[in-house]
Amino acid sequence: MLESETCLGNLQAASKLTTANLISLRDTVVMDLGSIHKRKHAITSLSADRFESMEDTTSSSETTFSSACRCSSWTMPKDSSKWRNGRRKIAARSKEDLLLNNNDIETIDVSPKQEAEILGDDATETSTEETQESTENPSSVSLVHEEENSFQTDRSSKSNSATPVTNETNSSLEKNTSLPEDRSSELNSVTPFSNDTASSQDEKASFLEDRSSELNSVVPYPILTTVSSDSADTSDHPFAPHYTFVKNTPPSMNEHVRWIATQIDLAHVTFFRAQTEAASHIFTEGGGGRNGAPKTELAGISSKPVDRGVIYILVESDGRGWYAKPHLLEVVANDRPDLHMVHFDVFADDLSNPGVAPHANNYFPGDALYVTKLVTRPKTTADDKPVSFADIHRTKNHHFWKIKTCYLLHRTFQEDVVAVKVNYSKTRAGNVICVAAGFNNLLTAKTDMFKALGKAAAAGTVVSARIFCPALKTGEFVWNLSDESRTYAADRTSEHASANPALPSIISLAAVSAETQKMLCHTVPPFEKYPGNIEKCYEALLASAYIGLSGTLALENKNKDFQIHIVLIDRVLTVQLKPTIEFVLTNLHDPAQISQWTRSSIFFMKAEGRNLMMEVDDASFVEKVLVIRAKLVTSDAESVKAVYKTRRLRTIVWQEMENNEHHLELFPSPADYQRMEPSAPVKLLLEACFGGRPIPRQPIPGPRQSIMMGSVVLTSEQSKYVRALTKTNIPVIVANSSFGVGKTTMIAAALHIAIHESPGNKMYLVMTTTNAAAAAITQSYTRISGSVNVIRMISAENYDHIGQQHRTSFDFPIVWPQEFEKLLRRTDSDDQAPITEIVPDAYAHLRSVRSITLKLARQKNLRNALEAVRKPIRTIFEILVQLINPRGIIGTIPSMTDALRENGSHVATVQMDDASQIPIHSIIALGPLCPKARYALIGDINQPKSYTDTDLAEELRTPAVGDLLGDTSKIPCHLNISTVRGCPYAVTATSSTLFYQNRLTSVRDPKERSQILDHLDFPNSHPIQVINTAKCAAQQTSDTSIFNPSEANIALTITSRALTKKEKPSIGILTYYKAQAGHVARGLSDTPVFIGTIDESQGQEFDLVIILTSRSKSFGSHVRTSEKNDTPIGVAWPDPDYIESPERLNIAITRTRSLCLVLVNTHAAGRSELWSNFFCKIPPGAFHNDPSHLMRHLQKLH
């Protein structure tokens, strides 16, 4: 039976044996090398197809969010290597490790012919020899020294971005081993490409060419070690029935640690558990001394030892040694709490470093140990063995086990990485929080490291760091746990599942050179640091911007909850056309942190075999438990159905790290700027903003009259901007456009004229900060032009997430499949048409998203060509440009930079909307992609700048984010667009006086009265009404945010009354604090109203705007400082600086087209100069000082 069946899945079906029996049978078969060594790899090796898929996926902006650090590589001149060395790719580890979907697995069915093709005679002989050698010498393992200074990553090849092979055995083996193909084009693929050595074309039949057809290949990969002859009955494990056989597609050979981890299956775990159970009855006496040698360089293994064992991760030091937790949750399962934490000390034998007694200082948090033997700690008794999961995470409850024999796994370090201390309090362990160049996560360093350098751990301190990058984390499952059993296993391990991934840590610090200090100094503009040396100036600019970008990305991953939570979905309802769930956050290891689940936080939920992206709508404590309400992000029909089926369902939820490392990958080097012409517009822009040469002034030709295009009539100011963009060669134009001036129409008109008055090979871009703004400009362009020669760039994932109102017929995910299918049909229908190079690539891309039946193809040569396609060479955007030659591209900055990697040389102009919110690093990254493009910056200098976390030190914020519009004083072409159409006259006048030095004019009638005022029966006609909440209840604190229930109730009552109007107005409820937005959202249910923070409302307009300030305590800065000092230690203090932000008040009141209602405690706000000045502009009759009377009045109107 074993000789005739090559697949254990088929064997199980034929023999009707249990999975456990088959695993035991498998172990016996493996040892019979003389008869079935060719089948050994297909039967025993462990699948890592999903790990390779994850590696490919993380190289794209469309990937699943990572749960471990990533950094990227970039070759720099020697004098700048320190601040760039951190940029080397570390393979990403996703929370998806815990959530393998059934679609990711497939049983093996390998024919003898395929075996010959897969293994080959040479590979078989090599594998057999290695196996025999390993059997004869079971203690021999490959050692890899911890240093990796010679490692260089090729940016063009994502498959080579992991840890290097440094030992001779693996290096020679790698030369003779074909690695799996790169599958970066299949971002969400669950099946690999067919092997190039698979059956020839003449043996292939026509079939339905979708992704499910590519399931018959096995990538060759020799196994380096054998399995111990000691048998382990996996049926003894409590989770045994929940595992399945899967296809073997191991990861790249470069991933030593991950490769070892994938070879540990349930048999290893069961053997280890049985071994420790027997050892638990043997007690040892203490005796003898042993001293470890500190500061010893250690080696790590790169292949799995022969002895069976499991991996433990070092998590916490007690000064004498380390406490370690298992990598796999099955080690503890639901019945072995004693194995949750073991001790590692000087008496252990680290077989990777024979003769070296372990010293605590030689090991680091996140180190992975392959543990083969545990023994009881000296003087322990049976009573010391943990038998309960109560307080399982407290180290003082784990004094039973210690590690006796183990192997340190291969380490990865980054050397000489520039790190900067951030404005962040110390951790519980007293460590200092830092950011480092090339890392998108926060790192910790001991305070003593700074003291040793003679430096205080003050924010902005710059040091050179050596960083350890762990490859594994605790809390994962064995790879072949079936998808249906994920929730089952997670439920039974929830009491001990670890909460945090092993993130990189700083293990030593050194002082940076004076040159590096000068390069990163933010107080001196980059182009003033090195007069006469322009190349050095650019190096300084990019160095400081790069580490600032790293800090910005790292702080996006602050306050993440990486624990997997088992939750019961209490309610499923519909809120604003989105399925919304409610649940209580449970199985918490520490007190619930609402800061980790604030409004707009993204997390994932398992439902119907899908990992659904959810967004927190509100989080609040109800009777001391944290209640979460969250909505589905996507609008996919199947996902919507899955959410509605979760009511009263137990499932798992988890968070992942932000998928933002692609910003580091796209960041250019100084060499990229050196290759550009000195007169390149982006270089002129950067130099003008950062202390360099000014841009020469040029006149704008043409009469001072308005441009008319059908029903669209531009003002003279707008017309001047359009002429400057389309009739001159001015390299940089700044259009300071206030609120309500019609800049969307102006940008669309300029795009239309530029396209129709220029040669056909030029491309014109419009970049925005949000998808909603891109949709608005696209729709405005179609009204003006009516042509279809533009594309709105948006990723398929983001397209799926946006609402129907923000979609257009020119969206990239809609256009390219249509055009590719047209190409295939044209080629097939025309016998004379040649099969061009783009046809197979178009087919390969199209096949990844839909099924195509090749049987319908008329031409045999086309059918044969398409059947041979494996991986596309050209990107989707490259092919689309050749097919339809789009003249205009509209989209967000990230979506555009991804598309322009190979197509930016033809870009003529770039219009950047909301330029006040565009960070400097985005301009720097875009420059080399569009080296000839002229730039137009359109924005409002009086509105909020690009957001940065308050913990980012000023030394990093200034060069990476900066103030793009505020730094353009040396740009002579400054145009003011100040004629306001969108807001009522009195709102424009108030804003103009407070924020614009009376420069704005309004075309609206001063006597205009809002119809909403009439519907609410307010006596005063002023478009800004102030509702004084001084008599309402006090503010309440939610972690570092604020909410006010009384204020929220008033807003809900007003909204309810306004929506009874026959012509329902658009309503926006704008809050200063996220907690208040969430609280209001709970009361509106499915009401079609925008609820969000003021920052989230930028670019939108509403008929009725309701502004909620929420504070009942003083708005005044000096009073708030005293209030902060009086806050008890350990109590969160809400940072209310936003409440005195002129830019936010300006945005809030100018979002209205008709009426603005401001709910504010006038007594608390009166101590603020900003708010006091604002109140002076409102007539006394527009104040409502008795909210209870107002509420009764509105209720009577119903």
PDB file of N, CA, C and O in Angstrom, residues 484-530:
ATOM      1  N   GLU A 484     -10.531  24.972  10.337  1.00  0.00           N
ATOM      2  CA  GLU A 484     -11.756  24.883  11.131  1.00  0.00           C
ATOM      3  C   GLU A 484     -11.449  24.806  12.625  1.00  0.00           C
ATOM      4  O   GLU A 484     -12.294  25.099  13.454  1.00  0.00           O
ATOM      5  N   SER A 485     -10.230  24.385  12.949  1.00  0.00           N
ATOM      6  CA  SER A 485      -9.874  24.172  14.353  1.00  0.00           C
ATOM      7  C   SER A 485      -9.120  25.347  14.954  1.00  0.00           C
ATOM      8  O   SER A 485      -8.720  25.287  16.116  1.00  0.00           O
ATOM      9  N   ARG A 486      -8.902  26.397  14.200  1.00  0.00           N
ATOM     10  CA  ARG A 486      -8.154  27.535  14.728  1.00  0.00           C
ATOM     11  C   ARG A 486      -8.847  28.148  15.950  1.00  0.00           C
ATOM     12  O   ARG A 486      -8.214  28.419  16.964  1.00  0.00           O
ATOM     13  N   THR A 487     -10.141  28.375  15.817  1.00  0.00           N
ATOM     14  CA  THR A 487     -10.862  28.962  16.944  1.00  0.00           C
ATOM     15  C   THR A 487     -10.889  28.007  18.124  1.00  0.00           C
ATOM     16  O   THR A 487     -10.739  28.415  19.280  1.00  0.00           O
ATOM     17  N   TYR A 488     -11.065  26.712  17.829  1.00  0.00           N
ATOM     18  CA  TYR A 488     -11.065  25.702  18.888  1.00  0.00           C
ATOM     19  C   TYR A 488      -9.745  25.741  19.665  1.00  0.00           C
ATOM     20  O   TYR A 488      -9.718  25.798  20.897  1.00  0.00           O
ATOM     21  N   ALA A 489      -8.636  25.714  18.940  1.00  0.00           N
ATOM     22  CA  ALA A 489      -7.329  25.703  19.593  1.00  0.00           C
ATOM     23  C   ALA A 489      -7.048  27.024  20.293  1.00  0.00           C
ATOM     24  O   ALA A 489      -6.480  27.052  21.387  1.00  0.00           O
ATOM     25  N   ALA A 490      -7.432  28.127  19.662  1.00  0.00           N
ATOM     26  CA  ALA A 490      -7.210  29.432  20.286  1.00  0.00           C
ATOM     27  C   ALA A 490      -7.995  29.567  21.576  1.00  0.00           C
ATOM     28  O   ALA A 490      -7.523  30.150  22.552  1.00  0.00           O
ATOM     29  N   ASP A 491      -9.200  29.017  21.577  1.00  0.00           N
ATOM     30  CA  ASP A 491     -10.042  29.075  22.780  1.00  0.00           C
ATOM     31  C   ASP A 491      -9.377  28.317  23.925  1.00  0.00           C
ATOM     32  O   ASP A 491      -9.384  28.761  25.078  1.00  0.00           O
ATOM     33  N   ARG A 492      -8.777  27.165  23.599  1.00  0.00           N
ATOM     34  CA  ARG A 492      -8.200  26.323  24.650  1.00  0.00           C
ATOM     35  C   ARG A 492      -6.783  26.733  25.036  1.00  0.00           C
ATOM     36  O   ARG A 492      -6.215  26.163  25.972  1.00  0.00           O
ATOM     37  N   THR A 493      -6.237  27.700  24.344  1.00  0.00           N
ATOM     38  CA  THR A 493      -4.920  28.216  24.730  1.00  0.00           C
ATOM     39  C   THR A 493      -4.972  29.689  25.111  1.00  0.00           C
ATOM     40  O   THR A 493      -3.937  30.313  25.313  1.00  0.00           O
ATOM     41  N   SER A 494      -6.173  30.227  25.210  1.00  0.00           N
ATOM     42  CA  SER A 494      -6.324  31.665  25.425  1.00  0.00           C
ATOM     43  C   SER A 494      -5.767  32.124  26.761  1.00  0.00           C
ATOM     44  O   SER A 494      -5.356  33.271  26.908  1.00  0.00           O
ATOM     45  N   GLU A 495      -5.728  31.225  27.747  1.00  0.00           N
ATOM     46  CA  GLU A 495      -5.265  31.630  29.071  1.00  0.00           C
ATOM     47  C   GLU A 495      -3.761  31.848  29.127  1.00  0.00           C
ATOM     48  O   GLU A 495      -3.267  32.522  30.023  1.00  0.00           O
ATOM     49  N   HIS A 496      -3.037  31.296  28.178  1.00  0.00           N
ATOM     50  CA  HIS A 496      -1.583  31.458  28.222  1.00  0.00           C
ATOM     51  C   HIS A 496      -0.993  32.021  26.947  1.00  0.00           C
ATOM     52  O   HIS A 496       0.223  32.261  26.885  1.00  0.00           O
ATOM     53  N   ALA A 497      -1.799  32.239  25.901  1.00  0.00           N
ATOM     54  CA  ALA A 497      -1.267  32.778  24.639  1.00  0.00           C
ATOM     55  C   ALA A 497      -0.581  34.113  24.900  1.00  0.00           C
ATOM     56  O   ALA A 497      -1.132  34.995  25.546  1.00  0.00           O
ATOM     57  N   SER A 498       0.627  34.268  24.419  1.00  0.00           N
ATOM     58  CA  SER A 498       1.409  35.474  24.688  1.00  0.00           C
ATOM     59  C   SER A 498       0.829  36.669  23.962  1.00  0.00           C
ATOM     60  O   SER A 498       0.236  36.552  22.886  1.00  0.00           O
ATOM     61  N   ALA A 499       1.031  37.836  24.562  1.00  0.00           N
ATOM     62  CA  ALA A 499       0.396  39.045  24.052  1.00  0.00           C
ATOM     63  C   ALA A 499       1.259  39.823  23.078  1.00  0.00           C
ATOM     64  O   ALA A 499       0.739  40.573  22.278  1.00  0.00           O
ATOM     65  N   ASN A 500       2.570  39.705  23.143  1.00  0.00           N
ATOM     66  CA  ASN A 500       3.428  40.587  22.361  1.00  0.00           C
ATOM     67  C   ASN A 500       4.388  39.805  21.484  1.00  0.00           C
ATOM     68  O   ASN A 500       4.938  38.787  21.912  1.00  0.00           O
ATOM     69  N   PRO A 501       4.619  40.281  20.259  1.00  0.00           N
ATOM     70  CA  PRO A 501       5.637  39.655  19.417  1.00  0.00           C
ATOM     71  C   PRO A 501       7.026  40.027  19.915  1.00  0.00           C
ATOM     72  O   PRO A 501       7.195  40.982  20.671  1.00  0.00           O
ATOM     73  N   ALA A 502       8.022  39.282  19.513  1.00  0.00           N
ATOM     74  CA  ALA A 502       9.402  39.604  19.861  1.00  0.00           C
ATOM     75  C   ALA A 502       9.904  40.654  18.880  1.00  0.00           C
ATOM     76  O   ALA A 502      10.214  40.344  17.732  1.00  0.00           O
ATOM     77  N   LEU A 503       9.989  41.876  19.329  1.00  0.00           N
ATOM     78  CA  LEU A 503      10.402  42.969  18.463  1.00  0.00           C
ATOM     79  C   LEU A 503      11.896  43.207  18.585  1.00  0.00           C
ATOM     80  O   LEU A 503      12.528  42.801  19.563  1.00  0.00           O
ATOM     81  N   PRO A 504      12.501  43.855  17.605  1.00  0.00           N
ATOM     82  CA  PRO A 504      13.935  44.145  17.686  1.00  0.00           C
ATOM     83  C   PRO A 504      14.265  44.967  18.926  1.00  0.00           C
ATOM     84  O   PRO A 504      13.442  45.740  19.414  1.00  0.00           O
ATOM     85  N   SER A 505      15.458  44.798  19.407  1.00  0.00           N
ATOM     86  CA  SER A 505      15.888  45.541  20.587  1.00  0.00           C
ATOM     87  C   SER A 505      17.328  45.988  20.405  1.00  0.00           C
ATOM     88  O   SER A 505      18.123  45.346  19.707  1.00  0.00           O
ATOM     89  N   ILE A 506      17.647  47.094  21.041  1.00  0.00           N
ATOM     90  CA  ILE A 506      19.003  47.634  20.999  1.00  0.00           C
ATOM     91  C   ILE A 506      19.835  46.928  22.064  1.00  0.00           C
ATOM     92  O   ILE A 506      19.465  46.899  23.238  1.00  0.00           O
ATOM     93  N   ILE A 507      20.956  46.358  21.668  1.00  0.00           N
ATOM     94  CA  ILE A 507      21.758  45.599  22.625  1.00  0.00           C
ATOM     95  C   ILE A 507      23.049  46.321  23.005  1.00  0.00           C
ATOM     96  O   ILE A 507      23.696  45.948  23.976  1.00  0.00           O
ATOM     97  N   SER A 508      23.430  47.339  22.253  1.00  0.00           N
ATOM     98  CA  SER A 508      24.576  48.156  22.644  1.00  0.00           C
ATOM     99  C   SER A 508      24.497  49.485  21.916  1.00  0.00           C
ATOM    100  O   SER A 508      23.872  49.592  20.853  1.00  0.00           O
ATOM    101  N   LEU A 509      25.109  50.489  22.507  1.00  0.00           N
ATOM    102  CA  LEU A 509      25.110  51.832  21.945  1.00  0.00           C
ATOM    103  C   LEU A 509      26.533  52.348  21.833  1.00  0.00           C
ATOM    104  O   LEU A 509      27.416  51.960  22.608  1.00  0.00           O
ATOM    105  N   ALA A 510      26.729  53.229  20.891  1.00  0.00           N
ATOM    106  CA  ALA A 510      28.001  53.922  20.736  1.00  0.00           C
ATOM    107  C   ALA A 510      27.708  55.348  20.315  1.00  0.00           C
ATOM    108  O   ALA A 510      26.630  55.651  19.780  1.00  0.00           O
ATOM    109  N   ALA A 511      28.638  56.211  20.572  1.00  0.00           N
ATOM    110  CA  ALA A 511      28.456  57.604  20.177  1.00  0.00           C
ATOM    111  C   ALA A 511      28.598  57.740  18.661  1.00  0.00           C
ATOM    112  O   ALA A 511      29.367  57.012  18.026  1.00  0.00           O
ATOM    113  N   VAL A 512      27.839  58.648  18.100  1.00  0.00           N
ATOM    114  CA  VAL A 512      27.956  58.912  16.672  1.00  0.00           C
ATOM    115  C   VAL A 512      29.038  59.953  16.447  1.00  0.00           C
ATOM    116  O   VAL A 512      29.406  60.713  17.349  1.00  0.00           O
ATOM    117  N   SER A 513      29.527  59.996  15.244  1.00  0.00           N
ATOM    118  CA  SER A 513      30.588  60.939  14.920  1.00  0.00           C
ATOM    119  C   SER A 513      30.039  62.357  14.864  1.00  0.00           C
ATOM    120  O   SER A 513      28.830  62.589  14.748  1.00  0.00           O
ATOM    121  N   ALA A 514      30.950  63.305  14.953  1.00  0.00           N
ATOM    122  CA  ALA A 514      30.559  64.705  14.842  1.00  0.00           C
ATOM    123  C   ALA A 514      29.942  64.996  13.478  1.00  0.00           C
ATOM    124  O   ALA A 514      29.026  65.819  13.349  1.00  0.00           O
ATOM    125  N   GLU A 515      30.428  64.284  12.457  1.00  0.00           N
ATOM    126  CA  GLU A 515      29.879  64.463  11.113  1.00  0.00           C
ATOM    127  C   GLU A 515      28.423  64.022  11.046  1.00  0.00           C
ATOM    128  O   GLU A 515      27.578  64.700  10.444  1.00  0.00           O
ATOM    129  N   THR A 516      28.114  62.874  11.691  1.00  0.00           N
ATOM    130  CA  THR A 516      26.729  62.407  11.719  1.00  0.00           C
ATOM    131  C   THR A 516      25.846  63.374  12.503  1.00  0.00           C
ATOM    132  O   THR A 516      24.709  63.646  12.108  1.00  0.00           O
ATOM    133  N   GLN A 517      26.358  63.878  13.613  1.00  0.00           N
ATOM    134  CA  GLN A 517      25.601  64.860  14.392  1.00  0.00           C
ATOM    135  C   GLN A 517      25.285  66.086  13.547  1.00  0.00           C
ATOM    136  O   GLN A 517      24.161  66.592  13.562  1.00  0.00           O
ATOM    137  N   LYS A 518      26.248  66.554  12.800  1.00  0.00           N
ATOM    138  CA  LYS A 518      26.039  67.721  11.947  1.00  0.00           C
ATOM    139  C   LYS A 518      25.021  67.423  10.856  1.00  0.00           C
ATOM    140  O   LYS A 518      24.151  68.242  10.550  1.00  0.00           O
ATOM    141  N   MET A 519      25.102  66.219  10.297  1.00  0.00           N
ATOM    142  CA  MET A 519      24.213  65.838   9.209  1.00  0.00           C
ATOM    143  C   MET A 519      22.763  65.791   9.663  1.00  0.00           C
ATOM    144  O   MET A 519      21.848  66.149   8.922  1.00  0.00           O
ATOM    145  N   LEU A 520      22.541  65.357  10.915  1.00  0.00           N
ATOM    146  CA  LEU A 520      21.180  65.183  11.415  1.00  0.00           C
ATOM    147  C   LEU A 520      20.661  66.387  12.179  1.00  0.00           C
ATOM    148  O   LEU A 520      19.508  66.375  12.618  1.00  0.00           O
ATOM    149  N   CYS A 521      21.466  67.395  12.360  1.00  0.00           N
ATOM    150  CA  CYS A 521      21.032  68.578  13.109  1.00  0.00           C
ATOM    151  C   CYS A 521      19.905  69.281  12.370  1.00  0.00           C
ATOM    152  O   CYS A 521      20.041  69.660  11.206  1.00  0.00           O
ATOM    153  N   HIS A 522      18.753  69.466  13.056  1.00  0.00           N
ATOM    154  CA  HIS A 522      17.585  70.036  12.384  1.00  0.00           C
ATOM    155  C   HIS A 522      17.521  71.548  12.493  1.00  0.00           C
ATOM    156  O   HIS A 522      16.703  72.187  11.821  1.00  0.00           O
ATOM    157  N   THR A 523      18.348  72.141  13.349  1.00  0.00           N
ATOM    158  CA  THR A 523      18.260  73.594  13.540  1.00  0.00           C
ATOM    159  C   THR A 523      18.918  74.361  12.394  1.00  0.00           C
ATOM    160  O   THR A 523      18.647  75.548  12.207  1.00  0.00           O
ATOM    161  N   VAL A 524      19.778  73.695  11.636  1.00  0.00           N
ATOM    162  CA  VAL A 524      20.416  74.320  10.477  1.00  0.00           C
ATOM    163  C   VAL A 524      19.859  73.678   9.218  1.00  0.00           C
ATOM    164  O   VAL A 524      19.924  72.459   9.070  1.00  0.00           O
ATOM    165  N   PRO A 525      19.285  74.465   8.301  1.00  0.00           N
ATOM    166  CA  PRO A 525      18.746  73.878   7.066  1.00  0.00           C
ATOM    167  C   PRO A 525      19.820  73.087   6.317  1.00  0.00           C
ATOM    168  O   PRO A 525      20.993  73.477   6.312  1.00  0.00           O
ATOM    169  N   PRO A 526      19.432  71.977   5.690  1.00  0.00           N
ATOM    170  CA  PRO A 526      20.426  71.108   5.033  1.00  0.00           C
ATOM    171  C   PRO A 526      21.306  71.818   4.028  1.00  0.00           C
ATOM    172  O   PRO A 526      22.501  71.529   3.936  1.00  0.00           O
ATOM    173  N   PHE A 527      20.743  72.762   3.264  1.00  0.00           N
ATOM    174  CA  PHE A 527      21.529  73.393   2.199  1.00  0.00           C
ATOM    175  C   PHE A 527      22.336  74.585   2.702  1.00  0.00           C
ATOM    176  O   PHE A 527      22.954  75.287   1.901  1.00  0.00           O
ATOM    177  N   GLU A 528      22.359  74.776   4.026  1.00  0.00           N
ATOM    178  CA  GLU A 528      23.264  75.747   4.631  1.00  0.00           C
ATOM    179  C   GLU A 528      24.394  75.064   5.385  1.00  0.00           C
ATOM    180  O   GLU A 528      25.311  75.714   5.867  1.00  0.00           O
ATOM    181  N   LYS A 529      24.350  73.749   5.493  1.00  0.00           N
ATOM    182  CA  LYS A 529      25.361  73.020   6.268  1.00  0.00           C
ATOM    183  C   LYS A 529      26.687  72.892   5.523  1.00  0.00           C
ATOM    184  O   LYS A 529      27.761  72.931   6.131  1.00  0.00           O
ATOM    185  N   TYR A 530      26.604  72.689   4.223  1.00  0.00           N
ATOM    186  CA  TYR A 530      27.812  72.430   3.442  1.00  0.00           C
ATOM    187  C   TYR A 530      27.843  73.365   2.222  1.00  0.00           C
ATOM    188  O   TYR A 530      27.578  72.937   1.094  1.00  0.00           O
TER     189      TYR A 530
END
